[in-house]
Amino acid sequence: MLFNTCRRLAQKLVGRDKSCTLKGDRKQQREAKKKSRQLDQALRADWKNESSRIKLLLLGPGEAGKSTLIKQMQLIHGNDMEAAEKLKKIPYIRQNIFDSMVAVLVAMHSMGIKFSNPRLTRTAHIVLSHSQVENSSLTSKDILNSEYLASDDMISHVQALWNDNGVHKAYARSNEYQLLDCAAYFFDRLDDIRHPNYIPTEQDILRCRVMTTSITETKFTVTYSGQKVNFNTVDVGGQQGERRKWITLFDDVTAVIFMLDTSSFDQTLREDSTTNRLLESLKVFYQTITTRFLRSVSILTFMNKIDIFREKIEQGSNFGASLDKMMEQALSLSKDPTISSDFERGIYQKIYTILSENPFTTYNPTENERKHVLESFSTFAAQEEKVDGNHNSLSTFYTSSSSLFSKKIPSRRQKKKLIPDLDWRVVKSAAYIKTILAKIVECVRMSTRYSFQSTPDMSINTGYRSYEFHYTCAVDTLNIKRVIDGCKNIIIKDYFAKIGIPLD
């Protein structure tokens, strides 16, 4: 009897312990479920934020101006750099100056150009003694951090050399070797840059060249029709060795901004001294629009550096002769056995065919094409005009009040003032580049297994994607703002339409 009583008491005690244990487990489970719900909510919120962000991908060959465009977007959307951040750019600006002068000096030697002042031979030797030309073990980082680069002596040496007529003769032939576009700009600003209290201007920062070897993301927000729209712009290096990274960025892309350098028609690649830069741009453009991962993605093509392009044509560069050489090279590469890819050889063959079937000598731009070129150059004309009593240029006409897309339309008389007097050769050459790009688009449409609605000007939404062509100058903030504002309008409308929110 006592044994049975003790057993029942023991069972009750054990039951209570189990009950306590079960209660403890249930409490832990409730806490775990609560944490899980919170985590799920956070993940859904993150997904919603990312899915509502418009992803722009910047593609194009090296030195086309992609990184400069990123800097412009940061400036346009109010991300002003602090003075301390600007000061960090000084070593890179000095390196641009040093590298540019080294390139000119090496070119002078190979071209057999002599100094007007023979005493400068010693100065040139001093500059070269701190470069990789005479010190192959030096790296670019070593030069960037060197005492010579930071010294006033470097600026004095470069300034003395830049004042020499022989150096200017070599500079005038810069299309024959690799020279940074910013060379003359910084050479002319040496007095300001050597000043102890020098702080780089926005234009200095825009023109400073730093090769992109990594993936850079820039985020900004705009307001459209009362809704906040988030943009995420992704920049990646365009050199041949960097393009293998492109495929990792193709997911969830809303639009591609493809940039090419219009002024590169008479230059070769930095990484390949035999291949024409403009030909390389056309090839990369063809590859971009045929990439299966981007079939439903709109392509916004920025034909960049039109300021340098105009200067070259007006100073006598023969665009037609350069095209003839480029066409010959395209034909040669289409048969080159060292190119293992049949697809790549096929691209060169198609480019050759397009160029040969649309010869520049007989090309005559239409009225719309001529108007497009003139209106694109009007930004520069506006900077030289005193409009409405001030020098605010296109900001007089393109204002951002409640919306970034609000525009004050200029009168007909004001519009006429904004249209610049351009050399006919500039108009024809610029329009021809756009025509060739449009012909490539047409060629891809004809060869693809998808069906698209044909449009004559190649700039309207055609089935699965839109194509836009714009002439740009990446170092000109007003020009870029005008182009970007117009592109954002199209991108946002396409984006909302894709997620089921059509906008009128």
Coordinates of C-alpha atoms in Angstrom, one line a residue:
M1 CA 0.0 0.0 0.0
L2 CA 2.7 2.4 1.0
F3 CA 4.8 1.4 -2.0
N4 CA 1.8 2.1 -4.4
T5 CA 1.3 5.5 -2.7
C6 CA 5.0 6.4 -3.1
R7 CA 4.9 5.3 -6.7
R8 CA 1.8 7.5 -7.5
L9 CA 3.5 10.4 -5.7
A10 CA 6.7 9.9 -7.8
Q11 CA 4.6 9.7 -11.0
K12 CA 2.9 13.0 -10.1
L13 CA 6.2 14.7 -9.5
V14 CA 7.6 13.4 -12.7
G15 CA 4.5 14.6 -14.6
R16 CA 5.0 18.0 -13.1
D17 CA 8.6 18.1 -14.2
K18 CA 7.5 17.0 -17.7
S19 CA 4.8 19.6 -17.7
C20 CA 7.3 22.3 -16.7
T21 CA 9.7 21.1 -19.4
L22 CA 6.9 21.1 -22.0
K23 CA 5.9 24.6 -20.9
G24 CA 9.5 25.8 -21.2
D25 CA 9.7 24.2 -24.7
R26 CA 6.5 25.9 -25.8
K27 CA 7.8 29.3 -24.6
Q28 CA 11.0 28.8 -26.5
Q29 CA 9.1 27.8 -29.6
R30 CA 6.9 30.9 -29.3
E31 CA 10.0 33.1 -29.0
A32 CA 11.6 31.3 -32.0
K33 CA 8.4 31.7 -34.1
K34 CA 8.3 35.4 -33.2
K35 CA 11.9 35.9 -34.2
S36 CA 11.3 34.0 -37.4
R37 CA 8.3 36.2 -38.3
Q38 CA 10.4 39.3 -37.6
L39 CA 13.1 38.0 -39.8
D40 CA 10.6 37.1 -42.6
Q41 CA 9.2 40.6 -42.4
A42 CA 12.6 42.2 -42.6
L43 CA 13.5 40.0 -45.6
R44 CA 10.2 40.9 -47.3
A45 CA 10.9 44.6 -46.7
D46 CA 14.4 44.3 -48.1
W47 CA 13.1 42.4 -51.1
K48 CA 10.4 45.0 -51.6
N49 CA 13.0 47.8 -51.4
E50 CA 15.3 46.1 -53.9
S51 CA 12.5 45.1 -56.2
S52 CA 11.4 48.7 -56.3
R53 CA 14.8 49.9 -57.2
I54 CA 15.5 50.6 -60.9
K55 CA 18.8 49.0 -61.8
L56 CA 20.8 50.8 -64.5
L57 CA 23.9 49.0 -65.9
L58 CA 26.7 51.1 -67.5
L59 CA 28.5 49.2 -70.3
G60 CA 30.9 50.1 -73.0
P61 CA 34.6 49.9 -73.9
G62 CA 37.3 51.4 -71.8
E63 CA 37.7 55.2 -71.6
A64 CA 34.3 55.9 -73.0
G65 CA 33.3 58.0 -70.0
K66 CA 31.2 55.7 -67.8
S67 CA 32.9 56.6 -64.5
T68 CA 32.5 60.3 -65.4
L69 CA 28.8 59.8 -65.9
I70 CA 28.6 58.2 -62.5
K71 CA 30.2 61.3 -61.0
Q72 CA 27.8 63.5 -62.8
M73 CA 24.8 61.6 -61.4
Q74 CA 26.2 62.1 -57.9
L75 CA 26.5 65.9 -58.6
I76 CA 23.1 66.2 -60.2
H77 CA 21.3 64.5 -57.4
G78 CA 22.8 66.7 -54.7
N79 CA 25.6 64.4 -53.4
D80 CA 28.2 67.2 -53.1
M81 CA 31.6 66.2 -52.1
E82 CA 33.1 67.6 -48.9
A83 CA 36.4 69.5 -49.2
A84 CA 38.2 66.7 -47.4
E85 CA 37.0 64.2 -50.0
K86 CA 38.0 66.5 -52.8
L87 CA 41.5 66.8 -51.4
K88 CA 41.9 63.0 -51.7
K89 CA 41.6 63.4 -55.5
I90 CA 44.8 65.6 -55.7
P91 CA 47.3 62.7 -56.0
Y92 CA 45.2 61.2 -58.8
I93 CA 45.1 64.5 -60.6
R94 CA 48.8 64.9 -60.3
Q95 CA 49.3 61.3 -61.6
N96 CA 47.1 62.2 -64.6
I97 CA 49.4 65.2 -65.2
F98 CA 52.6 63.1 -64.8
D99 CA 51.4 60.1 -66.9
S100 CA 50.2 62.4 -69.7
M101 CA 53.6 64.2 -69.9
V102 CA 55.4 60.9 -69.9
A103 CA 53.3 59.7 -72.8
V104 CA 54.0 62.9 -74.8
L105 CA 57.8 62.6 -74.1
V106 CA 57.8 58.9 -75.2
A107 CA 55.9 59.8 -78.3
M108 CA 58.3 62.7 -79.1
H109 CA 61.2 60.2 -79.1
S110 CA 59.4 57.6 -81.3
M111 CA 58.3 60.3 -83.7
G112 CA 61.7 62.0 -83.9
I113 CA 60.3 65.4 -82.6
K114 CA 62.9 67.7 -81.0
F115 CA 62.5 70.2 -78.3
S116 CA 62.5 73.9 -79.4
N117 CA 64.6 74.5 -76.3
P118 CA 67.4 72.0 -76.2
R119 CA 67.9 72.6 -72.5
L120 CA 64.6 70.8 -71.8
T121 CA 66.2 67.5 -72.7
R122 CA 67.6 67.4 -69.2
T123 CA 64.1 68.3 -67.7
A124 CA 62.6 65.5 -69.8
H125 CA 65.2 63.0 -68.5
I126 CA 64.3 64.0 -64.9
V127 CA 60.6 63.4 -65.5
L128 CA 61.2 60.0 -67.2
S129 CA 63.6 58.9 -64.5
H130 CA 60.6 58.8 -62.1
S131 CA 58.4 56.8 -64.5
Q132 CA 58.1 53.2 -65.5
V133 CA 59.9 54.0 -68.8
E134 CA 63.2 54.0 -66.9
N135 CA 62.1 52.0 -63.9
S136 CA 60.2 49.0 -65.0
S137 CA 59.9 47.7 -61.4
L138 CA 57.8 50.7 -60.4
T139 CA 54.0 50.2 -60.2
S140 CA 51.3 52.7 -60.7
K141 CA 50.7 52.7 -57.0
D142 CA 54.4 53.4 -56.3
I143 CA 54.3 56.5 -58.6
L144 CA 51.0 57.7 -57.0
N145 CA 52.6 57.6 -53.5
S146 CA 56.0 59.0 -54.6
E147 CA 57.5 62.2 -53.2
Y148 CA 58.3 63.4 -56.7
L149 CA 54.6 63.3 -57.7
A150 CA 53.6 65.4 -54.7
S151 CA 56.5 67.9 -55.1
D152 CA 56.4 71.3 -56.7
D153 CA 59.3 70.2 -58.9
M154 CA 57.1 67.9 -60.8
I155 CA 54.7 70.7 -61.6
S156 CA 57.6 73.0 -62.6
H157 CA 59.1 70.4 -64.9
V158 CA 55.8 69.6 -66.6
Q159 CA 55.0 73.3 -67.0
A160 CA 58.4 74.0 -68.6
L161 CA 57.9 71.2 -71.0
W162 CA 54.3 72.1 -71.9
N163 CA 55.5 75.6 -72.9
D164 CA 57.8 74.1 -75.6
N165 CA 56.7 74.1 -79.2
G166 CA 58.1 70.6 -79.7
V167 CA 55.8 69.2 -77.0
H168 CA 52.8 70.9 -78.6
K169 CA 53.7 69.3 -82.0
A170 CA 53.7 65.9 -80.3
Y171 CA 50.4 66.7 -78.6
A172 CA 48.8 67.6 -81.9
R173 CA 49.4 64.1 -83.0
S174 CA 48.0 62.5 -79.9
N175 CA 45.7 60.3 -81.9
E176 CA 48.8 58.2 -82.9
Y177 CA 49.5 57.2 -79.3
Q178 CA 47.7 56.7 -76.0
L179 CA 47.1 60.0 -74.2
L180 CA 44.5 60.9 -71.6
D181 CA 41.7 63.2 -72.8
C182 CA 42.3 65.4 -69.8
A183 CA 46.0 66.1 -70.6
A184 CA 45.6 69.6 -72.0
Y185 CA 43.0 70.6 -69.5
F186 CA 45.3 69.9 -66.5
F187 CA 48.4 71.2 -68.3
D188 CA 46.6 74.5 -68.6
R189 CA 45.7 74.5 -64.9
L190 CA 49.1 73.8 -63.5
D191 CA 49.3 77.2 -61.7
D192 CA 46.1 76.5 -59.8
I193 CA 47.0 72.9 -59.0
R194 CA 50.5 73.8 -57.6
H195 CA 48.9 76.3 -55.2
P196 CA 49.3 75.2 -51.5
N197 CA 45.6 75.8 -50.9
Y198 CA 44.4 74.1 -54.0
I199 CA 41.0 72.3 -53.7
P200 CA 39.9 70.4 -56.9
T201 CA 36.9 71.9 -58.6
E202 CA 34.0 69.7 -59.8
Q203 CA 35.3 70.0 -63.3
D204 CA 38.8 68.8 -62.1
I205 CA 37.2 65.8 -60.4
L206 CA 35.0 65.0 -63.5
R207 CA 38.0 65.1 -65.8
C208 CA 40.4 63.2 -63.5
R209 CA 40.9 59.7 -65.0
V210 CA 41.1 56.7 -62.7
M211 CA 40.8 53.3 -64.4
T212 CA 37.8 51.3 -63.2
T213 CA 38.9 47.8 -62.1
S214 CA 36.0 47.0 -59.8
I215 CA 32.2 47.2 -59.7
T216 CA 30.9 50.5 -58.4
E217 CA 27.3 51.1 -57.3
T218 CA 25.7 54.5 -57.0
K219 CA 22.2 54.9 -55.5
F220 CA 19.9 57.9 -55.7
T221 CA 16.2 58.7 -55.5
V222 CA 14.0 60.8 -57.7
T223 CA 10.3 61.8 -57.5
Y224 CA 8.0 61.0 -60.4
S225 CA 4.3 61.6 -60.4
G226 CA 4.3 62.0 -56.7
Q227 CA 6.1 58.7 -56.1
K228 CA 9.7 58.2 -55.0
V229 CA 11.7 56.0 -57.4
N230 CA 15.0 54.5 -56.4
F231 CA 17.8 54.1 -58.9
N232 CA 20.8 51.9 -58.6
T233 CA 23.5 52.6 -61.2
V234 CA 26.2 50.0 -61.6
D235 CA 29.5 50.8 -63.3
V236 CA 32.2 48.2 -64.3
G237 CA 35.5 48.5 -66.2
G238 CA 35.3 48.4 -70.0
Q239 CA 38.7 47.1 -70.8
Q240 CA 38.9 43.7 -72.5
G241 CA 40.1 42.0 -69.4
E242 CA 37.3 43.5 -67.3
R243 CA 34.4 42.5 -69.5
R244 CA 34.2 39.0 -68.0
K245 CA 32.7 40.6 -64.9
W246 CA 29.7 41.9 -66.9
I247 CA 27.7 38.7 -66.9
T248 CA 27.6 38.7 -63.1
L249 CA 25.6 42.0 -63.2
F250 CA 22.8 41.0 -65.8
D251 CA 20.2 40.0 -63.2
D252 CA 17.2 42.3 -62.7
V253 CA 18.5 45.0 -65.0
T254 CA 15.9 47.6 -65.9
A255 CA 18.0 49.4 -68.6
V256 CA 21.5 49.5 -70.0
I257 CA 23.3 52.7 -70.6
F258 CA 25.9 51.9 -73.3
M259 CA 28.6 54.5 -73.8
L260 CA 31.0 54.8 -76.7
D261 CA 33.6 57.5 -77.5
T262 CA 32.7 59.2 -80.7
S263 CA 36.1 61.0 -80.8
S264 CA 38.0 57.7 -80.9
F265 CA 37.5 57.1 -84.7
D266 CA 41.3 57.7 -85.3
Q267 CA 42.7 56.0 -82.2
T268 CA 43.6 52.5 -81.1
L269 CA 42.9 50.6 -77.9
R270 CA 45.1 51.2 -74.9
E271 CA 45.3 47.4 -74.3
D272 CA 45.7 46.6 -78.0
S273 CA 47.6 49.1 -80.1
T274 CA 46.3 47.6 -83.4
T275 CA 42.5 47.6 -83.0
N276 CA 40.6 50.8 -83.8
R277 CA 38.6 52.1 -80.8
L278 CA 35.5 52.9 -82.6
L279 CA 35.5 49.5 -84.3
E280 CA 35.8 47.9 -80.8
S281 CA 32.9 50.1 -79.6
L282 CA 30.7 48.8 -82.5
K283 CA 31.6 45.2 -81.8
V284 CA 30.9 45.6 -78.0
F285 CA 27.6 47.3 -78.9
Y286 CA 26.6 44.3 -81.1
Q287 CA 27.6 41.9 -78.4
T288 CA 25.5 43.8 -75.8
I289 CA 22.3 44.0 -77.8
T290 CA 22.5 40.3 -78.7
T291 CA 23.2 39.0 -75.2
R292 CA 20.3 36.7 -74.3
F293 CA 20.3 37.9 -70.6
L294 CA 19.4 41.4 -71.8
R295 CA 16.7 40.6 -74.4
S296 CA 13.9 42.5 -72.6
V297 CA 16.2 45.4 -71.4
S298 CA 16.1 48.8 -73.0
I299 CA 19.4 50.1 -74.4
L300 CA 20.2 53.8 -74.0
T301 CA 23.3 54.6 -76.1
F302 CA 25.3 57.6 -75.2
M303 CA 27.6 58.8 -78.0
N304 CA 30.0 60.5 -75.8
K305 CA 32.8 63.1 -76.0
I306 CA 31.2 65.1 -78.8
D307 CA 33.2 68.1 -77.7
I308 CA 36.5 66.4 -78.5
F309 CA 34.9 64.9 -81.6
R310 CA 33.9 68.4 -82.9
E311 CA 37.4 69.7 -82.1
K312 CA 39.1 67.0 -84.1
I313 CA 36.9 67.3 -87.1
E314 CA 37.2 71.1 -87.2
Q315 CA 41.0 70.9 -86.9
G316 CA 41.2 68.7 -90.0
S317 CA 40.9 65.1 -88.8
N318 CA 39.7 63.0 -91.8
F319 CA 36.7 61.0 -90.5
G320 CA 36.1 59.4 -93.9
A321 CA 39.7 58.1 -94.2
S322 CA 39.6 56.7 -90.7
L323 CA 36.4 54.9 -91.6
D324 CA 38.0 53.3 -94.6
K325 CA 40.8 52.0 -92.5
M326 CA 38.3 50.7 -89.9
M327 CA 36.4 48.9 -92.6
E328 CA 39.5 47.3 -93.9
Q329 CA 40.4 46.2 -90.3
A330 CA 36.9 44.8 -89.8
L331 CA 37.2 42.7 -93.0
S332 CA 40.7 41.5 -91.9
L333 CA 39.5 40.5 -88.4
S334 CA 36.5 38.6 -89.8
K335 CA 39.0 36.3 -91.5
D336 CA 41.6 36.2 -88.7
P337 CA 42.3 32.6 -87.7
T338 CA 43.7 33.7 -84.3
I339 CA 40.2 34.7 -83.3
S340 CA 38.8 31.4 -82.0
S341 CA 35.1 32.6 -81.8
D342 CA 33.1 32.2 -84.9
F343 CA 30.5 34.6 -83.4
E344 CA 33.1 37.3 -82.9
R345 CA 34.4 36.9 -86.5
G346 CA 30.8 37.0 -87.6
I347 CA 30.3 40.4 -85.8
Y348 CA 33.3 41.9 -87.7
Q349 CA 31.9 40.6 -91.0
K350 CA 28.5 42.2 -90.3
I351 CA 30.1 45.5 -89.3
Y352 CA 32.1 45.4 -92.5
T353 CA 29.0 44.7 -94.5
I354 CA 27.1 47.5 -92.9
L355 CA 29.9 50.0 -93.5
S356 CA 30.4 48.9 -97.1
E357 CA 26.7 49.1 -97.9
N358 CA 26.4 52.6 -96.3
P359 CA 29.5 54.4 -97.5
F360 CA 30.3 57.7 -95.8
T361 CA 31.2 59.4 -99.1
T362 CA 27.6 59.2 -100.4
Y363 CA 25.9 59.5 -97.0
N364 CA 23.6 62.5 -96.5
P365 CA 21.9 63.0 -93.1
T366 CA 18.2 63.5 -93.1
E367 CA 16.6 66.7 -91.7
N368 CA 15.7 64.9 -88.4
E369 CA 19.3 63.5 -88.1
R370 CA 20.8 67.0 -88.7
K371 CA 18.4 68.5 -86.2
H372 CA 19.3 65.9 -83.6
V373 CA 23.0 66.7 -83.9
L374 CA 22.4 70.5 -83.7
E375 CA 20.1 70.3 -80.7
S376 CA 22.7 68.1 -78.9
F377 CA 25.4 70.7 -79.4
S378 CA 23.1 73.5 -78.3
T379 CA 24.1 72.9 -74.7
F380 CA 27.6 74.3 -75.5
A381 CA 26.1 77.2 -77.5
A382 CA 23.9 78.0 -74.5
Q383 CA 26.9 78.3 -72.2
E384 CA 28.3 81.0 -74.5
E385 CA 25.0 82.9 -74.7
K386 CA 23.8 85.4 -72.2
V387 CA 20.1 84.3 -71.8
D388 CA 17.6 86.3 -69.8
G389 CA 20.3 88.4 -68.3
N390 CA 22.4 85.6 -66.8
H391 CA 24.8 82.8 -67.7
N392 CA 22.8 80.0 -66.2
S393 CA 22.7 78.3 -69.6
L394 CA 20.1 75.6 -70.0
S395 CA 19.1 75.9 -66.4
T396 CA 17.1 78.9 -67.6
F397 CA 15.0 76.6 -69.7
Y398 CA 15.2 73.3 -67.9
T399 CA 14.1 73.8 -64.3
S400 CA 13.5 71.3 -61.5
S401 CA 10.7 72.7 -59.4
S402 CA 8.4 70.1 -57.9
S403 CA 9.4 67.5 -60.5
L404 CA 12.8 66.7 -62.0
F405 CA 11.1 66.6 -65.4
S406 CA 9.5 70.0 -65.4
K407 CA 10.6 72.1 -68.3
K408 CA 10.3 75.7 -69.2
I409 CA 10.0 75.7 -72.9
P410 CA 12.1 78.4 -74.7
S411 CA 10.5 80.6 -77.3
R412 CA 11.1 80.1 -81.0
R413 CA 13.6 83.0 -81.0
Q414 CA 15.4 81.7 -78.0
K415 CA 15.6 78.2 -79.5
K416 CA 17.2 79.7 -82.6
K417 CA 19.8 81.4 -80.5
L418 CA 20.7 78.0 -78.9
I419 CA 21.4 76.3 -82.2
P420 CA 25.1 76.5 -82.8
D421 CA 26.8 77.1 -86.2
L422 CA 28.5 73.7 -86.8
D423 CA 30.9 72.7 -89.5
W424 CA 28.9 70.6 -91.9
R425 CA 31.6 67.9 -91.6
V426 CA 30.8 67.6 -87.9
V427 CA 27.1 67.3 -88.5
K428 CA 27.6 64.6 -91.2
S429 CA 30.1 62.6 -89.2
A430 CA 28.2 62.6 -85.9
A431 CA 24.9 61.7 -87.7
Y432 CA 26.7 58.8 -89.5
I433 CA 27.9 57.2 -86.3
K434 CA 24.2 57.1 -85.1
T435 CA 23.1 55.7 -88.4
I436 CA 25.7 52.9 -88.2
L437 CA 24.5 52.0 -84.7
A438 CA 20.9 52.0 -85.9
K439 CA 21.9 49.7 -88.8
I440 CA 23.5 47.3 -86.4
V441 CA 20.2 47.2 -84.4
E442 CA 18.3 46.6 -87.7
C443 CA 20.8 43.8 -88.6
V444 CA 20.2 42.1 -85.2
R445 CA 16.4 42.4 -85.6
M446 CA 16.6 40.8 -89.0
S447 CA 18.7 37.9 -87.9
T448 CA 16.9 37.1 -84.6
R449 CA 14.3 34.4 -84.3
Y450 CA 12.0 36.9 -82.4
S451 CA 9.6 39.1 -84.4
F452 CA 9.7 42.9 -83.8
Q453 CA 7.8 45.8 -85.2
S454 CA 9.9 47.8 -87.6
T455 CA 10.4 51.5 -87.0
P456 CA 12.4 53.7 -89.3
D457 CA 14.3 55.9 -86.9
M458 CA 15.3 53.1 -84.5
S459 CA 14.5 55.2 -81.4
I460 CA 11.0 54.1 -80.5
N461 CA 9.9 51.2 -78.4
T462 CA 9.9 48.2 -80.7
G463 CA 8.4 45.1 -79.2
Y464 CA 10.7 43.7 -76.5
R465 CA 12.9 46.7 -75.9
S466 CA 13.5 50.4 -76.5
Y467 CA 16.5 51.9 -78.2
E468 CA 17.6 55.5 -77.5
F469 CA 20.5 57.4 -79.0
H470 CA 22.0 60.5 -77.4
Y471 CA 25.0 62.7 -78.1
T472 CA 26.7 63.5 -74.8
C473 CA 29.6 65.3 -73.2
A474 CA 30.2 63.5 -69.9
V475 CA 32.2 66.4 -68.4
D476 CA 29.4 68.9 -69.2
T477 CA 26.9 68.8 -66.3
L478 CA 24.1 70.6 -68.1
N479 CA 24.3 68.4 -71.1
I480 CA 24.2 65.2 -69.0
K481 CA 21.4 66.5 -66.8
R482 CA 19.2 67.2 -69.8
V483 CA 19.9 63.8 -71.3
I484 CA 19.5 61.9 -68.0
D485 CA 16.3 63.7 -67.2
G486 CA 14.8 62.6 -70.5
C487 CA 16.1 59.0 -70.1
K488 CA 14.7 58.7 -66.6
N489 CA 11.3 59.6 -67.9
I490 CA 11.4 56.7 -70.3
I491 CA 13.0 54.3 -67.9
I492 CA 10.5 54.9 -65.1
K493 CA 7.5 54.6 -67.5
D494 CA 8.9 51.3 -68.8
Y495 CA 9.6 50.1 -65.3
F496 CA 6.1 50.8 -63.9
A497 CA 4.5 49.2 -67.0
K498 CA 6.5 46.0 -66.3
I499 CA 5.3 45.8 -62.8
G500 CA 1.7 46.4 -63.8
I501 CA 1.4 50.1 -63.1
P502 CA 0.9 51.8 -66.5
L503 CA 1.4 55.6 -66.5
D504 CA -0.2 58.0 -69.0

